[in-house]
mmCIF file with all atom_site columns, C-alpha atoms in Angstrom:
data_model
loop_
_atom_site.group_PDB
_atom_site.id
_atom_site.type_symbol
_atom_site.label_atom_id
_atom_site.label_alt_id
_atom_site.label_comp_id
_atom_site.label_asym_id
_atom_site.label_entity_id
_atom_site.label_seq_id
_atom_site.pdbx_PDB_ins_code
_atom_site.Cartn_x
_atom_site.Cartn_y
_atom_site.Cartn_z
_atom_site.occupancy
_atom_site.B_iso_or_equiv
_atom_site.pdbx_formal_charge
_atom_site.auth_seq_id
_atom_site.auth_comp_id
_atom_site.auth_asym_id
_atom_site.auth_atom_id
_atom_site.pdbx_PDB_model_num
ATOM 1   C CA . ALA A 1 1   ? 0.000   0.000  0.000   1.00 73.00 ? 258 ALA A CA 1
ATOM 2   C CA . GLN A 1 2   ? 1.192   3.491  -0.693  1.00 78.00 ? 259 GLN A CA 1
ATOM 3   C CA . SER A 1 3   ? 1.841   5.993  2.086   1.00 88.00 ? 260 SER A CA 1
ATOM 4   C CA . VAL A 1 4   ? 2.868   9.622  2.427   1.00 93.00 ? 261 VAL A CA 1
ATOM 5   C CA . THR A 1 5   ? 4.883   11.228 5.210   1.00 95.00 ? 262 THR A CA 1
ATOM 6   C CA . GLN A 1 6   ? 5.061   14.918 5.898   1.00 96.00 ? 263 GLN A CA 1
ATOM 7   C CA . PRO A 1 7   ? 7.582   15.124 8.731   1.00 96.00 ? 264 PRO A CA 1
ATOM 8   C CA . ASP A 1 8   ? 6.809   18.688 9.790   1.00 95.00 ? 265 ASP A CA 1
ATOM 9   C CA . ILE A 1 9   ? 3.484   19.374 11.465  1.00 94.00 ? 266 ILE A CA 1
ATOM 10  C CA . HIS A 1 10  ? 4.131   23.115 11.742  1.00 95.00 ? 267 HIS A CA 1
ATOM 11  C CA . ILE A 1 11  ? 6.651   25.390 10.075  1.00 96.00 ? 268 ILE A CA 1
ATOM 12  C CA . THR A 1 12  ? 7.141   29.105 10.719  1.00 97.00 ? 269 THR A CA 1
ATOM 13  C CA . VAL A 1 13  ? 8.839   31.206 8.063   1.00 97.00 ? 270 VAL A CA 1
ATOM 14  C CA . SER A 1 14  ? 9.505   34.915 7.966   1.00 97.00 ? 271 SER A CA 1
ATOM 15  C CA . GLU A 1 15  ? 7.840   36.839 5.180   1.00 96.00 ? 272 GLU A CA 1
ATOM 16  C CA . GLY A 1 16  ? 10.230  37.092 2.249   1.00 97.00 ? 273 GLY A CA 1
ATOM 17  C CA . ALA A 1 17  ? 12.256  34.051 3.301   1.00 97.00 ? 274 ALA A CA 1
ATOM 18  C CA . SER A 1 18  ? 12.454  30.861 1.291   1.00 97.00 ? 275 SER A CA 1
ATOM 19  C CA . LEU A 1 19  ? 10.309  27.832 2.050   1.00 97.00 ? 276 LEU A CA 1
ATOM 20  C CA . GLU A 1 20  ? 10.727  24.108 1.681   1.00 97.00 ? 277 GLU A CA 1
ATOM 21  C CA . LEU A 1 21  ? 8.044   21.636 2.801   1.00 98.00 ? 278 LEU A CA 1
ATOM 22  C CA . ARG A 1 22  ? 9.055   18.010 2.896   1.00 98.00 ? 279 ARG A CA 1
ATOM 23  C CA . CYS A 1 23  ? 7.147   15.045 1.535   1.00 97.00 ? 280 CYS A CA 1
ATOM 24  C CA . ASN A 1 24  ? 8.271   11.430 1.394   1.00 96.00 ? 281 ASN A CA 1
ATOM 25  C CA . TYR A 1 25  ? 6.251   8.666  -0.154  1.00 92.00 ? 282 TYR A CA 1
ATOM 26  C CA . SER A 1 26  ? 6.271   4.915  -0.161  1.00 89.00 ? 283 SER A CA 1
ATOM 27  C CA . TYR A 1 27  ? 5.283   3.226  -3.390  1.00 79.00 ? 284 TYR A CA 1
ATOM 28  C CA . GLY A 1 28  ? 6.953   0.599  -5.560  1.00 69.00 ? 285 GLY A CA 1
ATOM 29  C CA . ALA A 1 29  ? 6.450   2.082  -9.010  1.00 75.00 ? 286 ALA A CA 1
ATOM 30  C CA . THR A 1 30  ? 6.571   5.654  -10.251 1.00 74.00 ? 287 THR A CA 1
ATOM 31  C CA . PRO A 1 31  ? 3.869   7.499  -8.389  1.00 84.00 ? 288 PRO A CA 1
ATOM 32  C CA . TYR A 1 32  ? 1.686   10.375 -9.366  1.00 88.00 ? 289 TYR A CA 1
ATOM 33  C CA . LEU A 1 33  ? 2.416   13.160 -6.862  1.00 91.00 ? 290 LEU A CA 1
ATOM 34  C CA . PHE A 1 34  ? 0.423   16.192 -5.866  1.00 93.00 ? 291 PHE A CA 1
ATOM 35  C CA . TRP A 1 35  ? 0.598   19.176 -3.566  1.00 97.00 ? 292 TRP A CA 1
ATOM 36  C CA . TYR A 1 36  ? -2.612  20.780 -2.354  1.00 96.00 ? 293 TYR A CA 1
ATOM 37  C CA . VAL A 1 37  ? -3.117  23.893 -0.253  1.00 96.00 ? 294 VAL A CA 1
ATOM 38  C CA . GLN A 1 38  ? -5.978  24.539 2.127   1.00 94.00 ? 295 GLN A CA 1
ATOM 39  C CA . SER A 1 39  ? -6.712  27.955 3.592   1.00 91.00 ? 296 SER A CA 1
ATOM 40  C CA . PRO A 1 40  ? -8.686  28.045 6.845   1.00 85.00 ? 297 PRO A CA 1
ATOM 41  C CA . GLY A 1 41  ? -12.285 26.998 6.333   1.00 82.00 ? 298 GLY A CA 1
ATOM 42  C CA . GLN A 1 42  ? -11.739 26.356 2.647   1.00 84.00 ? 299 GLN A CA 1
ATOM 43  C CA . GLY A 1 43  ? -11.511 23.345 0.370   1.00 86.00 ? 300 GLY A CA 1
ATOM 44  C CA . LEU A 1 44  ? -8.361  21.986 -1.236  1.00 91.00 ? 301 LEU A CA 1
ATOM 45  C CA . GLN A 1 45  ? -6.697  23.732 -4.143  1.00 92.00 ? 302 GLN A CA 1
ATOM 46  C CA . LEU A 1 46  ? -4.192  21.966 -6.370  1.00 92.00 ? 303 LEU A CA 1
ATOM 47  C CA . LEU A 1 47  ? -0.801  23.685 -6.386  1.00 96.00 ? 304 LEU A CA 1
ATOM 48  C CA . LEU A 1 48  ? 1.053   21.351 -8.723  1.00 95.00 ? 305 LEU A CA 1
ATOM 49  C CA . LYS A 1 49  ? 1.340   17.772 -9.863  1.00 92.00 ? 306 LYS A CA 1
ATOM 50  C CA . TYR A 1 50  ? 3.939   15.345 -11.177 1.00 91.00 ? 307 TYR A CA 1
ATOM 51  C CA . PHE A 1 51  ? 3.035   12.520 -13.521 1.00 85.00 ? 308 PHE A CA 1
ATOM 52  C CA . SER A 1 52  ? 6.190   11.972 -15.574 1.00 82.00 ? 309 SER A CA 1
ATOM 53  C CA . GLY A 1 53  ? 8.959   13.791 -17.444 1.00 84.00 ? 310 GLY A CA 1
ATOM 54  C CA . ASP A 1 54  ? 10.833  16.760 -16.024 1.00 87.00 ? 311 ASP A CA 1
ATOM 55  C CA . THR A 1 55  ? 11.347  16.158 -12.319 1.00 89.00 ? 312 THR A CA 1
ATOM 56  C CA . LEU A 1 56  ? 11.081  19.864 -11.476 1.00 95.00 ? 313 LEU A CA 1
ATOM 57  C CA . VAL A 1 57  ? 7.491   20.986 -11.788 1.00 95.00 ? 314 VAL A CA 1
ATOM 58  C CA . GLN A 1 58  ? 6.121   24.481 -11.593 1.00 96.00 ? 315 GLN A CA 1
ATOM 59  C CA . GLY A 1 59  ? 2.810   25.270 -10.012 1.00 95.00 ? 316 GLY A CA 1
ATOM 60  C CA . ILE A 1 60  ? 0.573   28.165 -9.218  1.00 95.00 ? 317 ILE A CA 1
ATOM 61  C CA . LYS A 1 61  ? 1.385   31.016 -6.832  1.00 94.00 ? 318 LYS A CA 1
ATOM 62  C CA . GLY A 1 62  ? 5.125   30.721 -7.476  1.00 96.00 ? 319 GLY A CA 1
ATOM 63  C CA . PHE A 1 63  ? 5.501   27.227 -6.009  1.00 97.00 ? 320 PHE A CA 1
ATOM 64  C CA . GLU A 1 64  ? 7.644   24.464 -7.433  1.00 97.00 ? 321 GLU A CA 1
ATOM 65  C CA . ALA A 1 65  ? 8.421   20.898 -6.427  1.00 97.00 ? 322 ALA A CA 1
ATOM 66  C CA . GLU A 1 66  ? 11.132  18.433 -7.316  1.00 96.00 ? 323 GLU A CA 1
ATOM 67  C CA . PHE A 1 67  ? 10.628  14.700 -7.666  1.00 94.00 ? 324 PHE A CA 1
ATOM 68  C CA . LYS A 1 68  ? 13.654  12.735 -6.453  1.00 93.00 ? 325 LYS A CA 1
ATOM 69  C CA . ARG A 1 69  ? 13.182  9.045  -7.063  1.00 90.00 ? 326 ARG A CA 1
ATOM 70  C CA . SER A 1 70  ? 16.332  8.046  -5.170  1.00 90.00 ? 327 SER A CA 1
ATOM 71  C CA . GLN A 1 71  ? 15.056  9.775  -2.032  1.00 93.00 ? 328 GLN A CA 1
ATOM 72  C CA . SER A 1 72  ? 11.344  8.982  -2.552  1.00 92.00 ? 329 SER A CA 1
ATOM 73  C CA . SER A 1 73  ? 10.693  12.662 -2.041  1.00 95.00 ? 330 SER A CA 1
ATOM 74  C CA . PHE A 1 74  ? 8.599   15.406 -3.570  1.00 96.00 ? 331 PHE A CA 1
ATOM 75  C CA . ASN A 1 75  ? 9.467   18.568 -1.654  1.00 98.00 ? 332 ASN A CA 1
ATOM 76  C CA . LEU A 1 76  ? 7.617   21.806 -2.206  1.00 98.00 ? 333 LEU A CA 1
ATOM 77  C CA . ARG A 1 77  ? 9.564   25.051 -2.482  1.00 98.00 ? 334 ARG A CA 1
ATOM 78  C CA . LYS A 1 78  ? 8.991   28.749 -2.837  1.00 97.00 ? 335 LYS A CA 1
ATOM 79  C CA . PRO A 1 79  ? 11.807  31.314 -3.052  1.00 97.00 ? 336 PRO A CA 1
ATOM 80  C CA . SER A 1 80  ? 10.012  34.117 -1.193  1.00 97.00 ? 337 SER A CA 1
ATOM 81  C CA . VAL A 1 81  ? 7.032   33.537 1.059   1.00 97.00 ? 338 VAL A CA 1
ATOM 82  C CA . HIS A 1 82  ? 4.157   36.006 1.283   1.00 96.00 ? 339 HIS A CA 1
ATOM 83  C CA . TRP A 1 83  ? 1.833   36.395 4.271   1.00 95.00 ? 340 TRP A CA 1
ATOM 84  C CA . SER A 1 84  ? -1.010  35.076 2.099   1.00 94.00 ? 341 SER A CA 1
ATOM 85  C CA . ASP A 1 85  ? 0.813   31.727 1.819   1.00 96.00 ? 342 ASP A CA 1
ATOM 86  C CA . ALA A 1 86  ? -0.094  30.905 5.426   1.00 96.00 ? 343 ALA A CA 1
ATOM 87  C CA . ALA A 1 87  ? -2.215  27.766 5.109   1.00 96.00 ? 344 ALA A CA 1
ATOM 88  C CA . GLU A 1 88  ? -2.061  24.006 5.476   1.00 95.00 ? 345 GLU A CA 1
ATOM 89  C CA . TYR A 1 89  ? -0.264  22.065 2.764   1.00 97.00 ? 346 TYR A CA 1
ATOM 90  C CA . PHE A 1 90  ? -0.943  18.464 1.845   1.00 96.00 ? 347 PHE A CA 1
ATOM 91  C CA . CYS A 1 91  ? 1.153   16.108 -0.203  1.00 96.00 ? 348 CYS A CA 1
ATOM 92  C CA . ALA A 1 92  ? -0.683  13.241 -1.909  1.00 93.00 ? 349 ALA A CA 1
ATOM 93  C CA . VAL A 1 93  ? 0.244   10.186 -3.963  1.00 90.00 ? 350 VAL A CA 1
ATOM 94  C CA . GLY A 1 94  ? -1.641  8.153  -6.512  1.00 84.00 ? 351 GLY A CA 1
ATOM 95  C CA . ARG A 1 95  ? -0.701  5.550  -9.073  1.00 72.00 ? 352 ARG A CA 1
ATOM 96  C CA . SER A 1 96  ? -1.430  5.038  -12.741 1.00 64.00 ? 353 SER A CA 1
ATOM 97  C CA . GLY A 1 97  ? -5.036  4.050  -13.091 1.00 63.00 ? 354 GLY A CA 1
ATOM 98  C CA . TYR A 1 98  ? -5.639  4.872  -9.446  1.00 62.00 ? 355 TYR A CA 1
ATOM 99  C CA . SER A 1 99  ? -9.071  5.407  -8.070  1.00 65.00 ? 356 SER A CA 1
ATOM 100 C CA . THR A 1 100 ? -8.141  7.603  -5.126  1.00 74.00 ? 357 THR A CA 1
ATOM 101 C CA . LEU A 1 101 ? -5.308  9.520  -3.527  1.00 84.00 ? 358 LEU A CA 1
ATOM 102 C CA . THR A 1 102 ? -3.415  8.856  -0.318  1.00 89.00 ? 359 THR A CA 1
ATOM 103 C CA . PHE A 1 103 ? -2.732  12.037 1.631   1.00 92.00 ? 360 PHE A CA 1
ATOM 104 C CA . GLY A 1 104 ? -0.104  13.023 4.129   1.00 94.00 ? 361 GLY A CA 1
ATOM 105 C CA . LYS A 1 105 ? -1.202  14.489 7.433   1.00 94.00 ? 362 LYS A CA 1
ATOM 106 C CA . GLY A 1 106 ? -0.390  18.005 6.351   1.00 95.00 ? 363 GLY A CA 1
ATOM 107 C CA . THR A 1 107 ? 2.040   20.779 7.269   1.00 96.00 ? 364 THR A CA 1
ATOM 108 C CA . MET A 1 108 ? 0.725   24.022 8.701   1.00 96.00 ? 365 MET A CA 1
ATOM 109 C CA . LEU A 1 109 ? 2.686   27.009 7.431   1.00 97.00 ? 366 LEU A CA 1
ATOM 110 C CA . LEU A 1 110 ? 2.804   30.104 9.594   1.00 96.00 ? 367 LEU A CA 1
ATOM 111 C CA . VAL A 1 111 ? 4.283   33.304 8.171   1.00 96.00 ? 368 VAL A CA 1
ATOM 112 C CA . SER A 1 112 ? 5.780   35.810 10.590  1.00 94.00 ? 369 SER A CA 1
ATOM 113 C CA . PRO A 1 113 ? 6.152   39.525 9.770   1.00 90.00 ? 370 PRO A CA 1
ATOM 114 C CA . ASN B 2 1   ? -19.336 24.518 -14.863 1.00 74.00 ? 842 ASN B CA 1
ATOM 115 C CA . ALA B 2 2   ? -20.107 24.559 -11.161 1.00 80.00 ? 843 ALA B CA 1
ATOM 116 C CA . GLY B 2 3   ? -17.467 21.865 -10.594 1.00 91.00 ? 844 GLY B CA 1
ATOM 117 C CA . VAL B 2 4   ? -17.985 19.767 -7.466  1.00 94.00 ? 845 VAL B CA 1
ATOM 118 C CA . THR B 2 5   ? -20.759 20.987 -5.182  1.00 95.00 ? 846 THR B CA 1
ATOM 119 C CA . GLN B 2 6   ? -21.591 19.809 -1.680  1.00 96.00 ? 847 GLN B CA 1
ATOM 120 C CA . THR B 2 7   ? -24.603 20.426 0.525   1.00 96.00 ? 848 THR B CA 1
ATOM 121 C CA . PRO B 2 8   ? -25.075 21.344 3.267   1.00 96.00 ? 849 PRO B CA 1
ATOM 122 C CA . LYS B 2 9   ? -22.060 23.441 4.253   1.00 94.00 ? 850 LYS B CA 1
ATOM 123 C CA . PHE B 2 10  ? -22.702 22.961 7.955   1.00 95.00 ? 851 PHE B CA 1
ATOM 124 C CA . GLN B 2 11  ? -24.765 20.422 9.875   1.00 96.00 ? 852 GLN B CA 1
ATOM 125 C CA . VAL B 2 12  ? -25.332 19.596 13.526  1.00 97.00 ? 853 VAL B CA 1
ATOM 126 C CA . LEU B 2 13  ? -26.785 16.199 14.423  1.00 96.00 ? 854 LEU B CA 1
ATOM 127 C CA . LYS B 2 14  ? -27.656 14.403 17.609  1.00 97.00 ? 855 LYS B CA 1
ATOM 128 C CA . THR B 2 15  ? -26.232 10.975 18.282  1.00 97.00 ? 856 THR B CA 1
ATOM 129 C CA . GLY B 2 16  ? -28.299 8.337  16.533  1.00 97.00 ? 857 GLY B CA 1
ATOM 130 C CA . GLN B 2 17  ? -29.760 10.611 13.874  1.00 97.00 ? 858 GLN B CA 1
ATOM 131 C CA . SER B 2 18  ? -29.324 9.829  10.211  1.00 96.00 ? 859 SER B CA 1
ATOM 132 C CA . MET B 2 19  ? -28.589 12.136 7.339   1.00 96.00 ? 860 MET B CA 1
ATOM 133 C CA . THR B 2 20  ? -27.248 12.306 3.804   1.00 97.00 ? 861 THR B CA 1
ATOM 134 C CA . LEU B 2 21  ? -24.431 14.532 2.618   1.00 98.00 ? 862 LEU B CA 1
ATOM 135 C CA . GLN B 2 22  ? -24.948 15.492 -0.975  1.00 98.00 ? 863 GLN B CA 1
ATOM 136 C CA . CYS B 2 23  ? -22.246 15.668 -3.633  1.00 97.00 ? 864 CYS B CA 1
ATOM 137 C CA . ALA B 2 24  ? -22.708 16.500 -7.302  1.00 97.00 ? 865 ALA B CA 1
ATOM 138 C CA . GLN B 2 25  ? -20.381 17.236 -10.197 1.00 96.00 ? 866 GLN B CA 1
ATOM 139 C CA . ASP B 2 26  ? -21.163 18.540 -13.659 1.00 95.00 ? 867 ASP B CA 1
ATOM 140 C CA . MET B 2 27  ? -17.888 17.588 -15.349 1.00 92.00 ? 868 MET B CA 1
ATOM 141 C CA . ASN B 2 28  ? -18.957 14.080 -16.404 1.00 91.00 ? 869 ASN B CA 1
ATOM 142 C CA . HIS B 2 29  ? -16.248 12.558 -14.206 1.00 92.00 ? 870 HIS B CA 1
ATOM 143 C CA . GLU B 2 30  ? -16.300 8.806  -13.805 1.00 91.00 ? 871 GLU B CA 1
ATOM 144 C CA . TYR B 2 31  ? -14.469 8.672  -10.485 1.00 92.00 ? 872 TYR B CA 1
ATOM 145 C CA . MET B 2 32  ? -15.872 10.161 -7.288  1.00 93.00 ? 873 MET B CA 1
ATOM 146 C CA . SER B 2 33  ? -14.660 9.876  -3.700  1.00 94.00 ? 874 SER B CA 1
ATOM 147 C CA . TRP B 2 34  ? -15.540 10.866 -0.167  1.00 96.00 ? 875 TRP B CA 1
ATOM 148 C CA . TYR B 2 35  ? -12.888 11.873 2.339   1.00 96.00 ? 876 TYR B CA 1
ATOM 149 C CA . ARG B 2 36  ? -13.038 12.991 5.930   1.00 96.00 ? 877 ARG B CA 1
ATOM 150 C CA . GLN B 2 37  ? -10.588 15.453 7.389   1.00 94.00 ? 878 GLN B CA 1
ATOM 151 C CA . ASP B 2 38  ? -9.711  15.478 11.074  1.00 93.00 ? 879 ASP B CA 1
ATOM 152 C CA . PRO B 2 39  ? -7.046  17.611 12.795  1.00 87.00 ? 880 PRO B CA 1
ATOM 153 C CA . GLY B 2 40  ? -3.608  16.038 12.481  1.00 85.00 ? 881 GLY B CA 1
ATOM 154 C CA . MET B 2 41  ? -4.937  13.159 10.381  1.00 87.00 ? 882 MET B CA 1
ATOM 155 C CA . GLY B 2 42  ? -4.943  14.613 6.878   1.00 89.00 ? 883 GLY B CA 1
ATOM 156 C CA . LEU B 2 43  ? -7.650  13.344 4.550   1.00 92.00 ? 884 LEU B CA 1
ATOM 157 C CA . ARG B 2 44  ? -8.795  9.770  4.860   1.00 93.00 ? 885 ARG B CA 1
ATOM 158 C CA . LEU B 2 45  ? -10.783 7.953  2.217   1.00 92.00 ? 886 LEU B CA 1
ATOM 159 C CA . ILE B 2 46  ? -14.262 6.758  3.220   1.00 95.00 ? 887 ILE B CA 1
ATOM 160 C CA . HIS B 2 47  ? -15.779 5.361  0.012   1.00 95.00 ? 888 HIS B CA 1
ATOM 161 C CA . TYR B 2 48  ? -15.227 5.800  -3.675  1.00 93.00 ? 889 TYR B CA 1
ATOM 162 C CA . SER B 2 49  ? -16.877 5.013  -6.999  1.00 93.00 ? 890 SER B CA 1
ATOM 163 C CA . VAL B 2 50  ? -15.400 4.352  -10.425 1.00 90.00 ? 891 VAL B CA 1
ATOM 164 C CA . GLY B 2 51  ? -18.703 4.772  -12.225 1.00 91.00 ? 892 GLY B CA 1
ATOM 165 C CA . ALA B 2 52  ? -22.460 4.629  -11.898 1.00 93.00 ? 893 ALA B CA 1
ATOM 166 C CA . GLY B 2 53  ? -23.485 1.509  -10.011 1.00 94.00 ? 894 GLY B CA 1
ATOM 167 C CA . ILE B 2 54  ? -19.951 0.742  -8.774  1.00 93.00 ? 895 ILE B CA 1
ATOM 168 C CA . THR B 2 55  ? -18.722 1.646  -5.298  1.00 94.00 ? 896 THR B CA 1
ATOM 169 C CA . ASP B 2 56  ? -16.009 0.407  -2.985  1.00 92.00 ? 897 ASP B CA 1
ATOM 170 C CA . GLN B 2 57  ? -14.737 0.978  0.536   1.00 93.00 ? 898 GLN B CA 1
ATOM 171 C CA . GLY B 2 58  ? -11.817 3.138  1.456   1.00 90.00 ? 899 GLY B CA 1
ATOM 172 C CA . GLU B 2 59  ? -9.741  3.384  4.605   1.00 90.00 ? 900 GLU B CA 1
ATOM 173 C CA . VAL B 2 60  ? -12.495 4.352  7.067   1.00 95.00 ? 901 VAL B CA 1
ATOM 174 C CA . PRO B 2 61  ? -15.865 3.104  5.742   1.00 96.00 ? 902 PRO B CA 1
ATOM 175 C CA . ASN B 2 62  ? -17.574 2.039  8.977   1.00 95.00 ? 903 ASN B CA 1
ATOM 176 C CA . GLY B 2 63  ? -20.760 3.953  9.739   1.00 95.00 ? 904 GLY B CA 1
ATOM 177 C CA . TYR B 2 64  ? -21.139 5.266  6.201   1.00 97.00 ? 905 TYR B CA 1
ATOM 178 C CA . ASN B 2 65  ? -23.030 4.082  3.123   1.00 97.00 ? 906 ASN B CA 1
ATOM 179 C CA . VAL B 2 66  ? -22.836 5.268  -0.465  1.00 97.00 ? 907 VAL B CA 1
ATOM 180 C CA . SER B 2 67  ? -24.555 4.617  -3.755  1.00 95.00 ? 908 SER B CA 1
ATOM 181 C CA . ARG B 2 68  ? -23.986 5.897  -7.271  1.00 96.00 ? 909 ARG B CA 1
ATOM 182 C CA . SER B 2 69  ? -27.127 5.778  -9.369  1.00 96.00 ? 910 SER B CA 1
ATOM 183 C CA . THR B 2 70  ? -26.003 8.526  -11.759 1.00 96.00 ? 911 THR B CA 1
ATOM 184 C CA . THR B 2 71  ? -22.657 9.831  -12.987 1.00 95.00 ? 912 THR B CA 1
ATOM 185 C CA . GLU B 2 72  ? -23.337 13.227 -11.443 1.00 96.00 ? 913 GLU B CA 1
ATOM 186 C CA . ASP B 2 73  ? -24.320 12.365 -7.874  1.00 97.00 ? 914 ASP B CA 1
ATOM 187 C CA . PHE B 2 74  ? -22.539 10.519 -5.078  1.00 98.00 ? 915 PHE B CA 1
ATOM 188 C CA . PRO B 2 75  ? -24.372 10.918 -1.731  1.00 98.00 ? 916 PRO B CA 1
ATOM 189 C CA . LEU B 2 76  ? -22.850 9.827  1.572   1.00 98.00 ? 917 LEU B CA 1
ATOM 190 C CA . ARG B 2 77  ? -25.239 8.457  4.186   1.00 97.00 ? 918 ARG B CA 1
ATOM 191 C CA . LEU B 2 78  ? -24.735 8.358  7.918   1.00 96.00 ? 919 LEU B CA 1
ATOM 192 C CA . LEU B 2 79  ? -27.160 5.741  9.217   1.00 92.00 ? 920 LEU B CA 1
ATOM 193 C CA . SER B 2 80  ? -26.786 6.416  12.949  1.00 96.00 ? 921 SER B CA 1
ATOM 194 C CA . ALA B 2 81  ? -24.524 9.362  13.669  1.00 96.00 ? 922 ALA B CA 1
ATOM 195 C CA . ALA B 2 82  ? -21.894 9.098  16.390  1.00 97.00 ? 923 ALA B CA 1
ATOM 196 C CA . PRO B 2 83  ? -19.696 11.817 17.951  1.00 97.00 ? 924 PRO B CA 1
ATOM 197 C CA . SER B 2 84  ? -16.681 10.129 16.305  1.00 96.00 ? 925 SER B CA 1
ATOM 198 C CA . GLN B 2 85  ? -18.131 11.178 12.961  1.00 97.00 ? 926 GLN B CA 1
ATOM 199 C CA . THR B 2 86  ? -17.680 14.854 13.784  1.00 97.00 ? 927 THR B CA 1
ATOM 200 C CA . SER B 2 87  ? -15.437 15.963 10.950  1.00 97.00 ? 928 SER B CA 1
ATOM 201 C CA . VAL B 2 88  ? -15.160 17.914 7.731   1.00 96.00 ? 929 VAL B CA 1
ATOM 202 C CA . TYR B 2 89  ? -16.231 15.878 4.729   1.00 97.00 ? 930 TYR B CA 1
ATOM 203 C CA . PHE B 2 90  ? -14.899 16.439 1.233   1.00 96.00 ? 931 PHE B CA 1
ATOM 204 C CA . CYS B 2 91  ? -16.183 15.026 -2.006  1.00 96.00 ? 932 CYS B CA 1
ATOM 205 C CA . ALA B 2 92  ? -13.847 14.778 -5.004  1.00 94.00 ? 933 ALA B CA 1
ATOM 206 C CA . SER B 2 93  ? -14.083 13.715 -8.619  1.00 93.00 ? 934 SER B CA 1
ATOM 207 C CA . ARG B 2 94  ? -11.837 13.114 -11.619 1.00 88.00 ? 935 ARG B CA 1
ATOM 208 C CA . LEU B 2 95  ? -11.881 11.747 -15.117 1.00 83.00 ? 936 LEU B CA 1
ATOM 209 C CA . GLN B 2 96  ? -10.828 8.123  -15.511 1.00 73.00 ? 937 GLN B CA 1
ATOM 210 C CA . ASN B 2 97  ? -7.820  8.889  -17.657 1.00 64.00 ? 938 ASN B CA 1
ATOM 211 C CA . TYR B 2 98  ? -6.828  12.177 -16.111 1.00 62.00 ? 939 TYR B CA 1
ATOM 212 C CA . ASN B 2 99  ? -5.318  12.098 -12.716 1.00 68.00 ? 940 ASN B CA 1
ATOM 213 C CA . GLU B 2 100 ? -6.117  15.473 -11.191 1.00 79.00 ? 941 GLU B CA 1
ATOM 214 C CA . GLN B 2 101 ? -8.822  15.295 -8.562  1.00 86.00 ? 942 GLN B CA 1
ATOM 215 C CA . PHE B 2 102 ? -11.191 18.202 -8.062  1.00 90.00 ? 943 PHE B CA 1
ATOM 216 C CA . PHE B 2 103 ? -12.528 18.833 -4.581  1.00 92.00 ? 944 PHE B CA 1
ATOM 217 C CA . GLY B 2 104 ? -15.784 20.267 -3.348  1.00 93.00 ? 945 GLY B CA 1
ATOM 218 C CA . PRO B 2 105 ? -15.872 22.995 -0.670  1.00 92.00 ? 946 PRO B CA 1
ATOM 219 C CA . GLY B 2 106 ? -16.615 20.571 2.159   1.00 94.00 ? 947 GLY B CA 1
ATOM 220 C CA . THR B 2 107 ? -19.343 19.905 4.717   1.00 96.00 ? 948 THR B CA 1
ATOM 221 C CA . ARG B 2 108 ? -18.600 20.561 8.383   1.00 95.00 ? 949 ARG B CA 1
ATOM 222 C CA . LEU B 2 109 ? -20.526 18.028 10.478  1.00 97.00 ? 950 LEU B CA 1
ATOM 223 C CA . THR B 2 110 ? -20.879 18.104 14.252  1.00 97.00 ? 951 THR B CA 1
ATOM 224 C CA . VAL B 2 111 ? -22.466 15.192 16.103  1.00 97.00 ? 952 VAL B CA 1
ATOM 225 C CA . LEU B 2 112 ? -23.522 15.950 19.668  1.00 96.00 ? 953 LEU B CA 1
#
């Protein structure tokens, strides 16, 4: 069975500083990988996804993520965080032909002035 | 397109009551899923469907029933609500051959 680990429950970053959120997955074949963001009281919005090809993927709102097969990781990055980025971030994994996604437990991002 | 819609947005039940959470999508997606979200637990799959008339259990199916009589609708039924079912419920859908899932806005359920 596939699984997703987000090691950091909370992260605090100063506004303007860089951000990296970690995601590790467990799955035998090449997974389909996703990052979602959830603002308080809102639904989930897709930030970016990796299916195949270039291992560095660009998403919305200036986010990017890099798929590293050797490390079973799909870390999310942003060069300069804005106060509006404060939210909860979820990494998720699926497989080719999958019916559903498996989600990590989420990382809450706090942005300090 | 309205995308994935869920009703109601908020609901309070008493223990033992039953209710149905509604989910509809207008994108002609074959796959639909129900998740529950609890603090520190991420999203956990309750039930899913790969097409009309076909449903299957996810990670946490106990206490919930589903059916899929049409492509558009995928209701989630709580037969006898329990406080442990207090959660935020999300419905999602996607095309069979396209892997991005689209989520509804969620239903916040409180069981007293």
